[in-house]
Amino acid sequence: MSYKVLARKWRPEHFEQVVGQGHVARTLKNAIEQNRVHHAYLFCGARGVGKTSTARILAKALNCEQGPTSTPCYKCASCLEISKGQSVDVFEIDGASNRGINEIRELREGVRYAPSRDRNKIYIIDEVHMLTTEAFNALLKTLEEPPDHARFIFATTEPQKIPVTILSRCQRFDFKRIGQNDIVEHLEHLCREEGIDAERAALQIVARQAAGGMRDALSLLDQIISFSGKTIKESEIAEVLGVANRRHLFDLSEAVLSHDAERALVVVDEVNRYGYDMQQFASELVTHFRDLMVTSVVKDPELVTELTESELEVARRQIAGQPQELLHRCFSVMVEGAQKMHRSPYPRLIFEMTLVRLAALEPMVGLDLLVDRLGLLEEALSDDIGGEIEWPERPAPRVVAAAPAPAPSPAEKKTLSEVAPATEGHVSEVTEGHASVVTEGQEVTEGHASEVTEGQVSEVTEGQVTEGQEVTEGHVSEVTEGQVSEVTGGHASEVTEGQVSEVTGGEVAEVTGGHASEVTEGEVSEVTEGEVSEVTEGEVSEVTEGEVSEVTEGEVSEVTEGEVSEVTEGEVSEVTEGQPEVENAPEIEIAPEPQTDSDLATATLAPPKPQIPERLIKADVDALEVPDAAALKTPEQRWKAVVEFVRQSNAPVAAACEYAYVQRFEEGEVRLNFTEAFADIAQEDARKKTIEDAVKRIFGADWRLVMEKIDEEAARGVTNLAEEREEDIRRRRAELVEEVRTDPVVAEAQKLFGAEDVRVSVKLFDE
């Protein structure tokens, strides 16, 4: 007699024997007992979970001579013939090989005839999703209103491929994957019946490899019995099936959690020498870290893991004192490594580097602990300084001088008819090196003065006053409180009749009529023949040896309150002839106060900041470095090189170029397509010439550029540089969002603050 495999020998004969599908068995038994049997059933589920076996039990129950009954007798001719597959009224059809409309037409013809002997004519169609659409359509009417004696039982692993019109005409039962413990118990029962001594740990490996399918488990057990005989050990199963021993998994997790990268690599080498598949072993290690994580958070891990009691003891010992956050990170890193192994031609190297990375992981400090530590630190600092901590204030913002005030009107000036001579020492000093030289020939009309703010200085050199310089009333160098130009030394230029501002002690500067330095009370300027020096309180122009404050015809420098500069001999900033006045000048940032002699000689106003971003400032095209055209092989590479070359000299044109679709870029011709939204922009003469010049500069003067307009429909299926960049941005943003969402710190923060959801906002920058 030929050998019958365990999967056939131990096929279930009653509903109760179908392992792990109690909900289906109970429903069908009740339907039979209550005479509520439907004319069409659809059994869905993974392979080897009992769909076909249940269909045969149902067929026996309906056609048994003792029935209909929920417990077939297996003694009558009908039950025995169905078990052997010889019944003339029960048809088992393979949907994969009988999938056409012709086979369904034959079925429709035969279903109309009454059963030959049994109570019902039953059609069992396995893998029904393989039928063609025409076959399903041909079956619709028969399935909706079949004869009273006809019953249909469909079985499939892919119910989503079945038309909804078929689904709506059937009662659907979903068969679940069988749990590992259920499979192990069933295998232990079979081993006892077969007289085989099998270790439970060995059967657990079989159940784990079966992935929820009883038929797969029985096939593996058959293979192992052939190798091991009547005694099955865990080590032999690992050798036969080529799967990793659980000891290797625990050795690896122990090495990782103890930060022993060397031990982890030794275990990997041992696993490789055993001949285990590295990708499968990595998948098992992912599951192993998941089991460790579950063991740390679940009270009864044996209910939700595949670990045995002895393995649970080892797992609890390994995770003792380890934070859950570290276990979660180990799991996440291992998942990432396993995914990379599937895509890499070097899976072992990826696996080893992943283990090295795992061994280097350190526990992260929780947010609540950081907050507590900061609180303790602040308290300790407060105790040390004897009071509360005063945190430093932010530095004050830089002060920018306001726009110059308008010159005072003539009506506001006071004319003095007499001024007493001033003695030495009644002077306001002007700081070193800050003076404007006003040269001859600069004329300032009434009320128009050159205003000088704080730190803006006029230089006065020796002997810069000539005779006969006439200053009319209102053309005055006005100096308000505390603002005076001081000239050291003792040399004076003599000024002719009508010139003002005489200083005693042999140092005299005379100014012609109406040109005066404004001097306040206590400061003397001598005025001859009706020439007036306008003076406000406390302000004197002091002239010392060799240096004179020169005011030529029609030239006035106005100094506002508090703006005083001291000028020593030879240290000046020069203001040349003919400098125009600027009305409504923009705000100017004041230069820092000079600190050294060299600074004094070069003290000038800080130039205003450029208003145009550097990336938009046009560069000299001739000075740009030309890329190597020989290295650019494809049209895409050539066009990118052109765009980047244009970007260096004209960023707006480069931005328009990014929306071009390259149709041709070879043999001396560049043909670009633009959609209507960008065609007019790119084809504008100046922009087109910029692109042409770039092409000729890189590839040669004989190249020519052609631009064409296309519609949106013609652009479908192709991408331009702008679309590629946007897609890259979307991808990077999605990766960053996912990275933040899965970060253990975020999870801890969400748990700490009781947040129901995490919302992530990402903004990308070019630099």
PDB file of N, CA and C in Angstrom, residues 250 253-258 289 291-297 311-328:
ATOM      1  N   PHE A 250      19.075  34.744  20.638  1.00  0.00           N
ATOM      2  CA  PHE A 250      19.289  35.262  21.990  1.00  0.00           C
ATOM      3  C   PHE A 250      20.744  35.686  22.196  1.00  0.00           C
ATOM      4  N   SER A 253      20.931  39.184  20.575  1.00  0.00           N
ATOM      5  CA  SER A 253      20.283  40.223  21.385  1.00  0.00           C
ATOM      6  C   SER A 253      21.086  40.496  22.656  1.00  0.00           C
ATOM      7  N   GLU A 254      21.692  39.457  23.230  1.00  0.00           N
ATOM      8  CA  GLU A 254      22.528  39.653  24.417  1.00  0.00           C
ATOM      9  C   GLU A 254      23.752  40.508  24.078  1.00  0.00           C
ATOM     10  N   ALA A 255      24.371  40.238  22.919  1.00  0.00           N
ATOM     11  CA  ALA A 255      25.544  41.015  22.512  1.00  0.00           C
ATOM     12  C   ALA A 255      25.177  42.468  22.231  1.00  0.00           C
ATOM     13  N   VAL A 256      24.034  42.685  21.599  1.00  0.00           N
ATOM     14  CA  VAL A 256      23.604  44.051  21.279  1.00  0.00           C
ATOM     15  C   VAL A 256      23.310  44.840  22.545  1.00  0.00           C
ATOM     16  N   LEU A 257      22.542  44.246  23.464  1.00  0.00           N
ATOM     17  CA  LEU A 257      22.147  44.962  24.679  1.00  0.00           C
ATOM     18  C   LEU A 257      23.323  45.179  25.625  1.00  0.00           C
ATOM     19  N   SER A 258      24.371  44.367  25.502  1.00  0.00           N
ATOM     20  CA  SER A 258      25.565  44.568  26.332  1.00  0.00           C
ATOM     21  C   SER A 258      26.637  45.360  25.589  1.00  0.00           C
ATOM     22  N   PHE A 289      13.377  40.893  18.296  1.00  0.00           N
ATOM     23  CA  PHE A 289      13.374  42.176  19.009  1.00  0.00           C
ATOM     24  C   PHE A 289      11.942  42.634  19.301  1.00  0.00           C
ATOM     25  N   ASP A 291       9.524  40.551  19.983  1.00  0.00           N
ATOM     26  CA  ASP A 291       9.125  39.745  21.140  1.00  0.00           C
ATOM     27  C   ASP A 291       9.726  40.295  22.435  1.00  0.00           C
ATOM     28  N   LEU A 292      10.978  40.757  22.377  1.00  0.00           N
ATOM     29  CA  LEU A 292      11.589  41.350  23.570  1.00  0.00           C
ATOM     30  C   LEU A 292      10.841  42.612  23.993  1.00  0.00           C
ATOM     31  N   MET A 293      10.469  43.429  23.007  1.00  0.00           N
ATOM     32  CA  MET A 293       9.731  44.660  23.319  1.00  0.00           C
ATOM     33  C   MET A 293       8.377  44.334  23.933  1.00  0.00           C
ATOM     34  N   VAL A 294       7.676  43.350  23.346  1.00  0.00           N
ATOM     35  CA  VAL A 294       6.363  42.965  23.871  1.00  0.00           C
ATOM     36  C   VAL A 294       6.502  42.384  25.273  1.00  0.00           C
ATOM     37  N   THR A 295       7.533  41.599  25.491  1.00  0.00           N
ATOM     38  CA  THR A 295       7.746  41.011  26.816  1.00  0.00           C
ATOM     39  C   THR A 295       7.940  42.085  27.879  1.00  0.00           C
ATOM     40  N   SER A 296       8.540  43.208  27.496  1.00  0.00           N
ATOM     41  CA  SER A 296       8.796  44.274  28.468  1.00  0.00           C
ATOM     42  C   SER A 296       7.554  45.094  28.798  1.00  0.00           C
ATOM     43  N   VAL A 297       6.510  45.025  27.960  1.00  0.00           N
ATOM     44  CA  VAL A 297       5.334  45.879  28.196  1.00  0.00           C
ATOM     45  C   VAL A 297       4.063  45.087  28.496  1.00  0.00           C
ATOM     46  N   GLU A 311      12.262  30.161  26.853  1.00  0.00           N
ATOM     47  CA  GLU A 311      12.698  31.339  26.108  1.00  0.00           C
ATOM     48  C   GLU A 311      12.218  32.621  26.769  1.00  0.00           C
ATOM     49  N   LEU A 312      11.027  32.597  27.355  1.00  0.00           N
ATOM     50  CA  LEU A 312      10.528  33.775  28.063  1.00  0.00           C
ATOM     51  C   LEU A 312      11.406  34.107  29.263  1.00  0.00           C
ATOM     52  N   GLU A 313      11.895  33.082  29.942  1.00  0.00           N
ATOM     53  CA  GLU A 313      12.787  33.332  31.075  1.00  0.00           C
ATOM     54  C   GLU A 313      14.076  34.014  30.611  1.00  0.00           C
ATOM     55  N   VAL A 314      14.635  33.527  29.501  1.00  0.00           N
ATOM     56  CA  VAL A 314      15.857  34.147  28.975  1.00  0.00           C
ATOM     57  C   VAL A 314      15.576  35.580  28.532  1.00  0.00           C
ATOM     58  N   ALA A 315      14.422  35.788  27.887  1.00  0.00           N
ATOM     59  CA  ALA A 315      14.074  37.133  27.414  1.00  0.00           C
ATOM     60  C   ALA A 315      13.923  38.100  28.579  1.00  0.00           C
ATOM     61  N   ARG A 316      13.239  37.669  29.644  1.00  0.00           N
ATOM     62  CA  ARG A 316      13.065  38.546  30.812  1.00  0.00           C
ATOM     63  C   ARG A 316      14.415  38.884  31.450  1.00  0.00           C
ATOM     64  N   ARG A 317      15.321  37.931  31.449  1.00  0.00           N
ATOM     65  CA  ARG A 317      16.635  38.189  32.033  1.00  0.00           C
ATOM     66  C   ARG A 317      17.421  39.198  31.186  1.00  0.00           C
ATOM     67  N   GLN A 318      17.284  39.112  29.866  1.00  0.00           N
ATOM     68  CA  GLN A 318      18.030  40.022  29.000  1.00  0.00           C
ATOM     69  C   GLN A 318      17.511  41.456  29.077  1.00  0.00           C
ATOM     70  N   ILE A 319      16.199  41.628  29.180  1.00  0.00           N
ATOM     71  CA  ILE A 319      15.638  42.983  29.146  1.00  0.00           C
ATOM     72  C   ILE A 319      15.563  43.608  30.526  1.00  0.00           C
ATOM     73  N   ALA A 320      15.982  42.892  31.553  1.00  0.00           N
ATOM     74  CA  ALA A 320      15.935  43.454  32.906  1.00  0.00           C
ATOM     75  C   ALA A 320      16.828  44.691  32.974  1.00  0.00           C
ATOM     76  N   GLY A 321      16.261  45.811  33.384  1.00  0.00           N
ATOM     77  CA  GLY A 321      17.006  47.059  33.504  1.00  0.00           C
ATOM     78  C   GLY A 321      17.185  47.817  32.208  1.00  0.00           C
ATOM     79  N   GLN A 322      16.699  47.273  31.088  1.00  0.00           N
ATOM     80  CA  GLN A 322      16.823  47.962  29.808  1.00  0.00           C
ATOM     81  C   GLN A 322      15.593  48.840  29.582  1.00  0.00           C
ATOM     82  N   PRO A 323      15.777  50.107  29.209  1.00  0.00           N
ATOM     83  CA  PRO A 323      14.613  50.974  28.953  1.00  0.00           C
ATOM     84  C   PRO A 323      13.854  50.536  27.711  1.00  0.00           C
ATOM     85  N   GLN A 324      12.547  50.727  27.735  1.00  0.00           N
ATOM     86  CA  GLN A 324      11.727  50.355  26.582  1.00  0.00           C
ATOM     87  C   GLN A 324      12.128  51.142  25.343  1.00  0.00           C
ATOM     88  N   GLU A 325      12.548  52.383  25.562  1.00  0.00           N
ATOM     89  CA  GLU A 325      12.939  53.219  24.426  1.00  0.00           C
ATOM     90  C   GLU A 325      14.112  52.600  23.667  1.00  0.00           C
ATOM     91  N   LEU A 326      15.073  51.996  24.387  1.00  0.00           N
ATOM     92  CA  LEU A 326      16.216  51.363  23.732  1.00  0.00           C
ATOM     93  C   LEU A 326      15.779  50.134  22.940  1.00  0.00           C
ATOM     94  N   LEU A 327      14.875  49.343  23.503  1.00  0.00           N
ATOM     95  CA  LEU A 327      14.370  48.167  22.782  1.00  0.00           C
ATOM     96  C   LEU A 327      13.624  48.590  21.521  1.00  0.00           C
ATOM     97  N   HIS A 328      12.869  49.671  21.627  1.00  0.00           N
ATOM     98  CA  HIS A 328      12.132  50.165  20.459  1.00  0.00           C
ATOM     99  C   HIS A 328      13.100  50.636  19.377  1.00  0.00           C
TER     100      HIS A 328
END
